[in-house]
XYZ file of C-alpha atoms in Angstrom:
712
model
C -63.154 58.341 46.124
C -64.825 54.860 46.819
C -62.751 51.625 46.926
C -63.462 49.660 43.691
C -63.704 45.890 43.708
C -61.479 43.829 41.458
C -64.355 43.015 39.004
C -65.303 46.700 38.819
C -61.801 47.708 37.496
C -60.686 47.897 33.878
C -56.926 48.545 33.030
C -55.903 49.866 29.537
C -52.966 51.337 27.726
C -53.275 53.981 25.107
C -50.749 53.213 22.263
C -49.952 54.502 18.831
C -47.912 56.958 16.831
C -46.771 60.247 18.141
C -49.562 62.252 16.361
C -52.315 59.656 16.804
C -54.185 61.784 19.651
C -53.471 59.618 22.614
C -53.015 62.487 25.166
C -56.289 64.196 23.817
C -58.194 60.912 24.216
C -56.942 60.538 27.731
C -58.038 64.071 28.382
C -61.525 63.435 26.954
C -61.765 60.106 28.948
C -60.939 61.940 32.234
C -63.691 64.620 31.204
C -66.231 61.875 30.544
C -65.268 60.145 33.754
C -65.988 63.358 35.781
C -62.213 63.523 36.754
C -61.977 67.060 35.210
C -64.550 69.743 34.338
C -62.756 71.102 31.358
C -60.833 69.483 28.662
C -57.295 70.685 28.245
C -55.268 70.728 25.028
C -51.621 70.134 24.078
C -51.476 73.620 22.499
C -52.540 75.229 25.773
C -50.058 73.049 27.843
C -52.741 72.148 30.354
C -53.483 68.383 29.796
C -53.312 65.936 32.542
C -50.805 63.738 30.852
C -48.238 66.071 29.171
C -47.563 68.184 32.380
C -43.829 67.913 32.594
C -41.687 70.739 31.435
C -40.004 68.730 28.662
C -43.232 67.498 27.290
C -44.709 71.033 27.127
C -41.631 72.358 25.398
C -41.402 69.570 22.791
C -45.183 69.084 22.309
C -45.210 65.193 22.677
C -45.161 62.613 25.584
C -41.836 61.460 26.863
C -42.987 59.224 29.667
C -46.262 57.444 30.444
C -49.008 59.006 32.737
C -51.519 57.116 34.755
C -55.151 58.428 34.666
C -58.611 57.094 35.300
C -62.248 57.622 34.642
C -65.305 56.500 36.631
C -68.227 55.516 34.535
C -71.299 53.042 34.992
C -69.993 52.052 38.493
C -66.615 51.027 37.006
C -63.178 52.589 37.329
C -61.111 52.548 34.064
C -57.336 53.063 34.633
C -55.776 54.638 31.662
C -52.034 54.548 30.865
C -51.192 57.212 28.270
C -47.955 56.249 26.744
C -45.450 58.010 24.458
C -45.668 57.334 20.619
C -42.040 58.031 19.622
C -40.299 54.550 19.243
C -37.224 55.879 21.240
C -39.519 55.739 24.485
C -40.471 52.127 23.716
C -39.895 51.150 27.439
C -42.993 53.161 28.540
C -45.501 51.165 26.307
C -43.707 47.954 27.304
C -44.113 48.843 30.990
C -47.827 49.395 30.407
C -48.491 46.328 28.297
C -47.256 44.190 31.259
C -49.958 45.483 33.727
C -53.115 46.038 31.529
C -55.704 43.733 30.403
C -56.116 45.444 26.985
C -54.512 48.080 24.741
C -56.137 50.729 22.419
C -54.106 51.379 19.406
C -54.913 54.842 18.036
C -54.876 55.428 14.362
C -54.673 58.875 12.847
C -57.456 58.948 10.147
C -55.298 61.431 8.141
C -52.171 59.450 7.966
C -53.160 55.876 8.726
C -50.680 53.598 10.439
C -47.790 55.832 11.679
C -44.223 55.646 12.801
C -44.174 53.168 15.818
C -47.617 51.486 15.356
C -46.128 48.390 13.779
C -43.418 48.213 16.429
C -45.862 48.468 19.360
C -48.111 45.993 17.560
C -45.400 43.242 17.752
C -44.636 44.086 21.371
C -48.333 43.571 22.217
C -48.552 40.397 20.135
C -45.536 38.948 21.969
C -47.265 39.635 25.373
C -50.702 38.381 23.893
C -52.327 41.632 24.950
C -55.867 42.211 23.659
C -56.012 45.054 21.068
C -58.814 47.469 20.216
C -58.207 49.878 17.277
C -59.430 53.500 17.600
C -59.585 55.577 14.490
C -59.121 59.193 15.655
C -59.289 62.639 13.983
C -62.354 61.622 11.724
C -63.279 65.216 11.713
C -60.077 66.389 9.857
C -60.609 67.516 6.418
C -58.136 64.964 5.181
C -59.609 62.060 7.148
C -60.003 58.770 5.258
C -61.710 55.980 7.047
C -61.692 53.425 4.214
C -57.975 53.862 3.744
C -57.426 53.440 7.457
C -59.314 50.168 7.537
C -57.332 48.879 4.423
C -53.994 49.596 6.091
C -55.177 47.989 9.292
C -56.320 44.777 7.444
C -53.219 44.785 5.354
C -50.964 44.992 8.313
C -52.677 43.210 10.973
C -54.963 40.720 9.221
C -58.748 40.010 8.699
C -59.336 39.824 12.615
C -59.507 43.607 12.349
C -63.537 43.851 12.684
C -65.447 47.037 12.273
C -67.655 47.798 15.282
C -68.397 51.380 14.332
C -68.142 53.203 10.922
C -68.675 57.039 10.316
C -71.453 58.233 8.096
C -69.232 61.088 6.874
C -65.636 62.217 7.591
C -64.064 65.533 7.467
C -65.602 68.705 8.592
C -69.013 67.074 8.503
C -68.122 64.209 10.719
C -70.878 64.108 13.571
C -72.322 60.465 13.531
C -71.349 56.831 13.468
C -73.219 53.651 12.828
C -72.770 51.330 15.932
C -73.128 47.796 14.736
C -73.381 46.315 18.244
C -76.267 48.663 19.318
C -77.616 48.639 15.731
C -78.169 52.350 16.087
C -76.879 55.620 14.773
C -75.016 57.721 17.341
C -75.136 61.494 16.406
C -72.688 63.754 18.214
C -73.310 67.443 19.220
C -70.456 69.909 19.051
C -71.913 72.007 21.925
C -71.181 69.598 24.411
C -74.642 67.957 24.856
C -75.020 64.108 25.166
C -74.960 62.232 21.938
C -78.221 61.308 20.397
C -79.106 57.775 19.585
C -81.520 56.975 16.907
C -82.464 54.349 14.255
C -80.051 53.692 11.370
C -81.035 55.741 8.376
C -82.299 53.905 5.350
C -79.422 55.296 3.201
C -77.072 53.355 5.481
C -79.124 50.064 6.076
C -77.408 48.119 3.266
C -73.798 48.748 4.354
C -74.660 48.510 8.084
C -76.316 44.954 7.305
C -73.345 43.845 5.449
C -70.774 44.923 8.231
C -73.087 43.686 10.974
C -73.024 40.153 9.488
C -69.248 40.274 9.543
C -69.275 41.341 13.074
C -71.711 38.713 14.121
C -69.647 35.913 12.401
C -66.508 37.355 14.269
C -68.189 37.400 17.431
C -69.501 33.819 17.162
C -65.907 32.596 16.939
C -65.288 33.694 20.669
C -67.089 30.470 21.999
C -68.345 27.067 20.790
C -72.016 27.648 21.915
C -72.132 30.919 20.017
C -70.828 29.380 16.926
C -73.507 26.731 17.079
C -76.267 29.427 17.615
C -74.863 31.209 14.645
C -74.763 28.351 12.445
C -78.457 27.642 13.396
C -79.948 31.204 13.240
C -77.336 33.105 11.279
C -77.557 35.835 14.076
C -76.796 36.535 17.691
C -78.643 38.679 20.388
C -76.994 41.793 21.624
C -75.933 40.093 24.795
C -74.524 37.078 22.981
C -72.638 39.459 20.543
C -71.094 41.232 23.528
C -70.004 38.070 25.096
C -68.511 36.875 21.947
C -66.665 40.191 21.315
C -65.383 40.036 24.900
C -64.124 36.525 24.560
C -62.645 37.238 20.868
C -60.964 40.405 22.310
C -59.531 38.475 25.176
C -58.121 35.572 23.081
C -57.099 37.962 20.222
C -59.425 36.428 17.584
C -61.175 39.785 17.293
C -59.578 43.306 17.007
C -62.606 45.675 17.141
C -62.536 48.993 15.388
C -64.118 52.215 17.096
C -64.454 55.819 15.761
C -63.765 59.036 17.449
C -62.664 62.583 17.398
C -60.805 63.006 20.644
C -60.378 66.690 20.432
C -63.914 67.370 20.025
C -64.903 64.602 22.412
C -67.021 62.747 19.798
C -67.493 59.067 20.503
C -65.395 58.977 23.731
C -68.226 58.190 26.031
C -69.293 55.294 23.905
C -65.848 54.114 23.810
C -65.549 54.112 27.553
C -68.794 52.054 27.718
C -67.522 49.656 25.192
C -64.337 49.137 27.247
C -66.371 48.639 30.344
C -68.418 45.968 28.655
C -65.850 44.241 26.640
C -62.497 44.352 28.271
C -61.928 41.824 31.070
C -61.554 42.674 34.655
C -58.108 42.117 36.223
C -59.195 38.919 37.932
C -60.184 37.488 34.445
C -57.047 38.531 32.664
C -53.646 36.855 31.983
C -52.009 37.576 35.392
C -48.323 37.936 35.994
C -45.693 35.267 35.961
C -43.415 34.813 39.040
C -39.792 33.849 39.165
C -40.975 30.150 39.798
C -42.939 30.332 36.562
C -46.255 30.259 38.361
C -49.234 32.522 36.906
C -50.670 34.709 39.639
C -54.115 36.202 38.786
C -55.492 39.249 40.656
C -57.402 37.978 43.671
C -58.625 40.250 46.493
C -58.865 37.199 48.792
C -55.143 36.343 48.702
C -52.421 37.861 50.793
C -51.168 41.363 49.680
C -48.742 41.518 46.679
C -47.993 44.142 44.126
C -45.674 44.519 41.119
C -43.758 47.862 40.727
C -43.934 48.459 36.928
C -42.523 51.890 36.923
C -40.950 54.493 39.280
C -40.220 58.192 38.898
C -38.785 61.187 40.893
C -41.199 64.054 40.944
C -40.527 67.622 42.273
C -43.229 67.895 45.001
C -43.522 64.118 45.771
C -40.017 62.677 45.590
C -39.667 58.982 44.749
C -43.008 57.664 43.238
C -43.729 53.992 42.688
C -46.378 52.879 40.248
C -47.963 49.595 41.531
C -50.353 47.063 40.146
C -51.905 45.237 43.224
C -52.050 41.448 42.431
C -53.325 40.193 45.659
C -55.189 41.373 48.618
C -55.619 44.890 49.824
C -53.075 47.673 50.328
C -53.591 50.142 53.133
C -51.917 53.389 54.274
C -49.522 52.668 57.292
C -49.251 49.054 56.273
C -45.807 47.158 56.769
C -44.669 45.407 53.558
C -41.520 43.620 52.486
C -39.765 44.079 49.146
C -39.461 40.348 48.243
C -37.035 41.164 45.446
C -34.463 42.561 48.012
C -35.591 41.417 51.391
C -35.983 45.035 52.747
C -38.937 45.948 55.018
C -40.817 49.322 54.627
C -43.943 50.983 55.692
C -46.407 52.460 53.331
C -46.520 56.169 53.911
C -49.144 57.325 51.477
C -51.037 55.742 48.523
C -52.740 57.738 45.889
C -54.874 57.440 42.788
C -53.223 59.189 39.896
C -54.969 61.487 37.424
C -51.961 62.546 35.441
C -50.440 65.603 37.298
C -53.295 65.451 39.865
C -53.223 62.947 42.812
C -56.111 61.924 45.157
C -55.015 60.470 48.550
C -56.719 57.245 49.347
C -56.655 54.972 52.358
C -56.757 51.594 50.668
C -56.840 49.956 47.236
C -57.854 46.316 46.105
C -56.288 43.658 44.001
C -56.383 44.723 40.192
C -56.024 48.441 40.834
C -53.236 50.675 39.340
C -52.085 53.122 42.046
C -49.025 55.024 43.264
C -47.137 54.914 46.483
C -44.723 57.736 47.608
C -41.742 57.796 49.920
C -40.694 53.982 49.544
C -36.994 54.212 50.197
C -35.567 51.192 48.425
C -38.310 50.257 45.872
C -37.216 50.090 42.271
C -38.948 49.306 38.854
C -39.350 45.628 38.335
C -39.443 44.682 42.073
C -42.182 43.014 44.121
C -43.615 44.168 47.388
C -45.781 42.046 49.521
C -47.447 41.421 53.010
C -44.865 40.327 55.569
C -46.314 36.800 55.490
C -46.047 36.511 51.713
C -42.294 36.675 51.357
C -42.092 33.956 48.701
C -43.664 35.731 45.832
C -41.414 37.620 43.358
C -42.873 38.541 40.043
C -40.705 38.168 36.869
C -39.144 41.481 35.894
C -40.065 43.163 32.679
C -37.753 42.481 29.706
C -36.677 45.558 27.673
C -35.091 45.714 24.283
C -31.368 45.937 24.082
C -30.056 49.509 23.486
C -29.356 50.323 19.875
C -27.663 53.775 20.231
C -24.405 54.428 22.206
C -22.655 57.643 22.940
C -19.885 58.819 25.395
C -20.726 61.577 27.750
C -18.687 63.818 30.008
C -19.387 66.875 32.243
C -17.983 70.044 30.914
C -16.880 70.896 34.451
C -14.635 67.933 35.664
C -15.630 68.654 39.257
C -19.270 67.595 38.358
C -18.181 64.005 37.142
C -19.497 62.458 40.360
C -22.737 64.428 40.107
C -23.208 63.445 36.699
C -22.889 59.739 37.588
C -25.495 60.003 40.354
C -27.881 61.785 37.959
C -27.560 59.105 35.358
C -28.151 56.385 37.773
C -31.280 58.199 39.036
C -32.544 58.498 35.448
C -31.851 54.807 34.832
C -34.144 53.988 37.754
C -36.950 55.671 36.163
C -36.021 54.620 32.742
C -34.500 51.178 32.599
C -33.961 51.314 28.788
C -31.200 53.708 29.498
C -28.091 51.800 30.287
C -25.135 53.722 31.986
C -21.640 52.081 32.160
C -18.099 53.363 32.682
C -15.695 51.560 30.373
C -12.357 51.057 31.906
C -10.914 49.789 28.629
C -12.109 52.855 26.586
C -11.815 55.208 29.604
C -15.290 56.703 28.740
C -18.567 57.055 30.487
C -21.113 55.566 28.039
C -24.777 55.809 27.847
C -26.871 53.548 25.683
C -30.502 53.988 24.671
C -33.286 53.277 22.175
C -32.285 56.046 19.640
C -30.764 59.525 19.145
C -34.004 61.162 20.212
C -33.872 59.271 23.399
C -30.327 60.166 24.135
C -30.925 63.831 23.333
C -33.840 63.803 25.777
C -31.505 62.664 28.457
C -29.125 65.550 27.769
C -32.169 67.917 28.094
C -32.957 66.408 31.512
C -29.288 66.764 32.623
C -29.176 70.459 31.411
C -32.463 71.604 32.717
C -33.451 69.405 35.837
C -30.029 68.403 37.169
C -28.324 71.668 36.041
C -25.250 69.678 34.749
C -23.602 70.863 31.438
C -22.508 67.992 29.462
C -21.239 67.104 26.071
C -21.546 63.873 23.811
C -18.563 62.364 22.382
C -18.247 59.602 19.699
C -17.585 56.361 21.629
C -14.298 54.545 21.016
C -14.450 51.091 19.578
C -13.160 48.288 21.890
C -10.587 46.825 19.451
C -8.417 43.789 20.342
C -4.859 42.974 19.271
C -3.469 39.588 18.544
C -0.600 37.858 16.566
C -0.655 35.687 13.507
C 2.649 34.001 13.618
C 5.356 33.236 16.038
C 8.332 35.317 17.045
C 11.240 35.431 19.491
C 12.653 38.373 21.547
C 15.161 38.988 24.056
C 15.345 41.879 26.597
C 18.000 42.779 29.182
C 17.053 45.028 31.976
C 20.012 46.529 33.699
C 20.197 49.455 36.014
C 22.827 50.678 38.390
C 22.500 53.938 40.362
C 24.461 53.405 43.501
C 23.968 50.567 45.888
C 21.829 47.538 44.787
C 20.955 47.652 41.089
C 18.518 45.848 38.840
C 19.163 43.175 36.554
C 17.024 40.668 34.547
C 17.242 39.042 31.134
C 14.281 37.267 29.577
C 13.946 35.214 26.370
C 10.500 34.776 24.926
C 9.053 32.724 22.261
C 5.343 33.660 21.451
C 2.840 32.101 19.006
C -0.850 32.529 18.214
C -3.378 30.591 20.457
C -6.009 28.508 18.711
C -8.649 26.606 20.348
C -7.863 22.913 20.153
C -4.086 23.535 19.353
C -1.342 21.131 20.397
C 0.152 21.818 23.744
C 3.506 20.922 22.371
C 5.837 23.925 21.499
C 9.218 24.631 20.278
C 10.565 24.337 23.841
C 9.797 21.770 26.322
C 7.286 22.858 28.819
C 8.075 22.560 32.660
C 4.745 23.990 33.869
C 1.908 25.905 32.099
C -0.775 28.382 33.178
C -3.950 29.308 31.292
C -5.313 32.701 31.955
C -8.964 33.490 30.823
C -8.772 37.125 30.047
C -11.638 39.360 31.523
C -11.935 41.000 27.940
C -12.174 37.689 26.154
C -9.664 35.139 24.721
C -6.812 33.493 26.554
C -3.240 33.887 27.549
C -1.111 30.649 27.797
C 1.946 31.339 29.938
C 4.565 28.343 29.668
C 7.724 28.096 31.819
C 10.346 26.331 29.584
C 13.367 27.281 31.701
C 15.871 24.471 32.115
C 18.991 24.491 34.167
C 17.981 27.276 36.521
C 18.627 30.118 34.221
C 15.817 31.985 35.917
C 14.613 31.109 39.355
C 10.930 29.941 39.542
C 10.012 32.737 42.021
C 10.650 35.364 39.201
C 8.212 33.724 36.873
C 5.072 35.453 38.478
C 6.780 38.753 37.923
C 7.428 37.977 34.283
C 3.725 37.136 33.850
C 2.682 40.400 35.620
C 4.747 42.346 33.135
C 3.297 40.569 30.178
C -0.174 41.083 31.495
C 0.475 44.762 31.789
C 1.245 44.901 28.174
C -1.682 42.713 27.260
C -3.985 45.439 28.979
C -2.420 48.045 26.795
C -1.668 46.321 23.541
C 1.573 47.357 21.569
C -0.270 48.495 18.448
C -3.037 50.824 19.647
C -3.263 50.393 23.457
C -6.271 47.909 23.061
C -6.489 44.724 24.990
C -4.484 41.758 23.454
C -5.715 38.197 23.603
C -5.128 34.760 22.251
C -1.384 34.349 22.584
C 0.884 31.628 23.856
C 3.985 32.941 25.681
C 7.017 30.607 26.343
C 9.697 31.780 28.651
C 12.618 29.682 27.473
C 15.762 31.237 28.752
C 17.389 34.191 30.599
C 19.772 35.397 33.197
C 19.714 36.678 36.697
C 22.169 38.050 39.214
C 22.581 36.849 42.666
C 22.333 40.301 44.135
C 20.662 42.679 41.608
C 17.785 40.533 40.287
C 14.407 41.139 41.857
C 10.734 40.923 40.997
C 10.636 44.503 39.519
C 13.456 43.904 37.223
C 11.961 40.752 35.726
C 8.544 42.444 35.424
C 10.004 45.144 33.277
C 12.296 42.801 31.172
C 9.139 40.490 30.628
C 7.066 43.370 29.608
C 9.712 44.903 27.195
C 10.475 41.312 25.614
C 6.819 40.735 25.149
C 6.285 43.972 23.450
C 9.229 43.389 21.131
C 8.241 40.005 20.244
C 4.480 40.932 19.533
C 5.577 43.618 16.992
C 7.536 40.916 15.044
C 4.714 38.278 15.067
C 2.649 39.867 12.334
C 0.272 41.525 14.777
C -3.410 42.104 13.943
C -5.993 44.472 15.085
C -9.429 42.790 15.785
C -12.749 44.466 15.629
C -16.077 43.539 17.286
C -18.582 42.014 14.782
C -22.220 42.083 15.712
C -25.074 39.924 14.589
C -27.714 42.425 13.414
C -31.276 41.750 12.417
C -33.277 44.446 10.730
C -37.023 44.129 10.481
C -38.034 46.253 7.552
C -41.106 46.776 5.304
C -40.629 44.723 2.219
C -40.926 47.802 -0.007
C -37.848 49.367 1.707
C -35.625 46.315 1.545
C -33.371 47.764 -1.273
C -32.478 50.880 0.417
C -31.784 49.140 3.854
C -29.595 46.522 1.956
C -27.616 49.161 0.101
C -26.993 51.022 3.297
C -25.896 47.878 5.025
C -23.477 46.930 2.352
C -21.857 50.407 2.591
C -21.229 49.427 6.275
C -19.182 46.478 5.433
C -22.027 44.176 6.250
C -22.055 40.437 5.425
C -25.750 39.514 4.673
C -26.449 36.035 6.003
C -30.060 35.730 4.849
C -33.468 36.941 5.143
C -36.751 35.761 6.677
C -40.275 36.686 5.776
C -42.583 38.214 8.485
C -45.879 39.079 6.827
C -45.477 42.428 5.096
C -41.970 42.718 6.588
C -38.734 41.200 5.888
C -35.869 40.512 8.540
C -32.379 40.920 7.257
C -29.921 38.954 9.094
C -26.274 40.257 8.815
C -22.951 40.364 10.543
C -21.620 44.045 10.807
C -18.691 45.741 12.443
C -19.442 47.793 15.291
C -17.411 50.654 14.019
C -19.959 50.987 11.181
C -22.983 50.996 13.354
C -22.624 54.532 14.819
C -26.064 56.503 14.612
C -27.470 53.492 12.669
C -30.692 53.986 14.408
C -30.988 57.502 12.979
C -30.169 56.366 9.445
C -32.639 53.411 9.548
C -35.398 55.592 10.722
C -34.731 58.083 7.886
C -34.632 55.432 5.331
C -37.900 53.682 6.291
C -39.822 56.678 7.827
C -39.470 55.196 11.234
C -41.226 51.835 10.297
C -38.149 49.535 10.802
C -36.602 48.190 13.861
C -33.387 46.402 14.638
C -31.383 44.529 17.144
C -27.808 43.713 17.626
C -25.828 41.303 19.626
C -22.073 40.611 19.914
C -20.845 37.761 17.608
C -17.085 37.570 17.476
C -13.868 39.545 16.980
C -12.370 39.490 13.467
C -9.366 40.961 11.758
C -9.942 44.463 10.459
C -9.230 45.072 6.695
C -5.397 46.153 6.000
C -6.403 49.708 4.991
C -8.397 50.212 8.209
C -5.608 48.793 10.379
C -3.058 51.105 8.660
C -5.322 54.109 9.462
C -5.764 53.086 13.051
C -2.159 52.758 13.605
C -1.739 56.335 12.300
C -4.425 57.641 14.630
C -2.866 56.018 17.581
C 0.563 57.152 16.707
C -0.693 60.856 16.258
C -2.778 60.612 19.665
C 0.270 59.311 21.509
C 2.480 62.237 20.176
C -0.214 64.878 21.381
C -0.259 63.222 24.744
C 3.591 63.349 24.925
C 3.458 67.073 24.003
């Protein structure tokens, strides 16, 4: 394979719903690009993209695949991405390294689950968009309805470049408004036939052509002037206008295909080659110093690692976008994100499951490197003399689905942790953490399907049997009024005994409260608790009732009980403790005795200070189609949500609410069901707030019962 120059490369991502036909299109593109000699199908489980065991079993993409096509002396790199919203991390990876994205629309169902979500991600990154209406050969295909939905959802910038003469079983030709020709497809695999537009289509073609010329003219001032003067543009001028309009997102062209039957795919590739900008003309990548770096073959070598994977026969695979210079086999490089030096063992061009070894690649290309020991997703590698360049990491959405997980065989706990960390390296949207507070291993992802896929991987690839458990809620405990308590610890068992007596006065801590208390303060210590809130520890001892050297032991005992609250074993917070009196023994008093006395006195005082259980409240924003607002609002109210307001976002509404975390279990699944997968939400911790009395009573019963079970 020859080495392509930067201006000969085009990088695109295939986006869209799960049934829009992205994998079939990638397959047809590879065929047209002479990468394969026969088109595979999902049904036959022999496509280049969906080659992994889980994808063949489930019939849909789970991770992205890098392919390419060679056409008209250009290399078009193609990233086929999953369409299920739970795997949103893969499209986000791709959008950060391509110069344009193709959003596929199923002509039978229009805009599908996930299409609007990925549109918003692309818009945020200002990625140029080209719409491709697929499956026009299906008996239920409806081109006009697809266009209506596109314009309604994405605006009047949606511009028809091709339209079908007929749809359904008779689909075999399109009118191409750029070429001003009819393209007729042959089902026997012969090249498409290009001819003049039939008389029956001229009126409609002229109307749509004028709209396309007008949209193209908006790409540049000189084109607009020419359009005002002549009301027309040459084909070269129109192509320049479309290219500029695509780049600045003032035009979203619409093309027509049947991917499975390879109708229109060759023309689509030609359109991409002519109208998508080369990497050196694109938006570039931003560094951690907020510098924009454009692809440039004349600069020192640098590359961004946008994805990593572990593959059975290759081991660790790093997917790279080369930003500067040339990368060669055997080259010494530095990971500028970590400072580690490595040597490039092998570099390859990826055609999905097939890999072609190459010796070098130039800026702008998307390639893979294998056997890089310490290179992870979101890192930068560079030439040894280019150590100051570090590209900004990709930002992923916060997880919205959490579950606890454990190995069925306790001896495999360590193995499970290692496996989950490896999966996280390939899929950064999966967050893994062990909660010391909850005593649970938690995994957090983008939805129930995402989490269930992780279980499949653990079961089938890592051979670790696991089970999911409902995660506990990180409640907090506090007090609402002041209380006093005394505790005497006395133990005599031959020899030296133990003696300590502690008098405590506790009160609620509130930010800005007066430092004065019921007893005069000799010294005070403020502890910022790792789990939030404060503990104020005041020494109010007068007359030497307790020696100062025992105060740290009393505090230690109190902290032990703060870490395991008296009500439910949850962390306690926001309490002022005043040690105002006590007794000690000249021989039997020691630190252990005072720690135990302090702990017991605090527990007793806590229970008499009108204790309250606090629950975590989250700010939740739900982006929902306007017509589904009622159902979503009703569901939120059933979850004890406090709706704070609403914001309009085109045909969508964003509901702003504060919701207890305890009510958000499996909300992602419920929301998807209520809105047919068209809604999205995010959540962020807001504050701790007292739980309602009935819920507190229930929590106390549950804790009491579990404590009895443990004792038994």
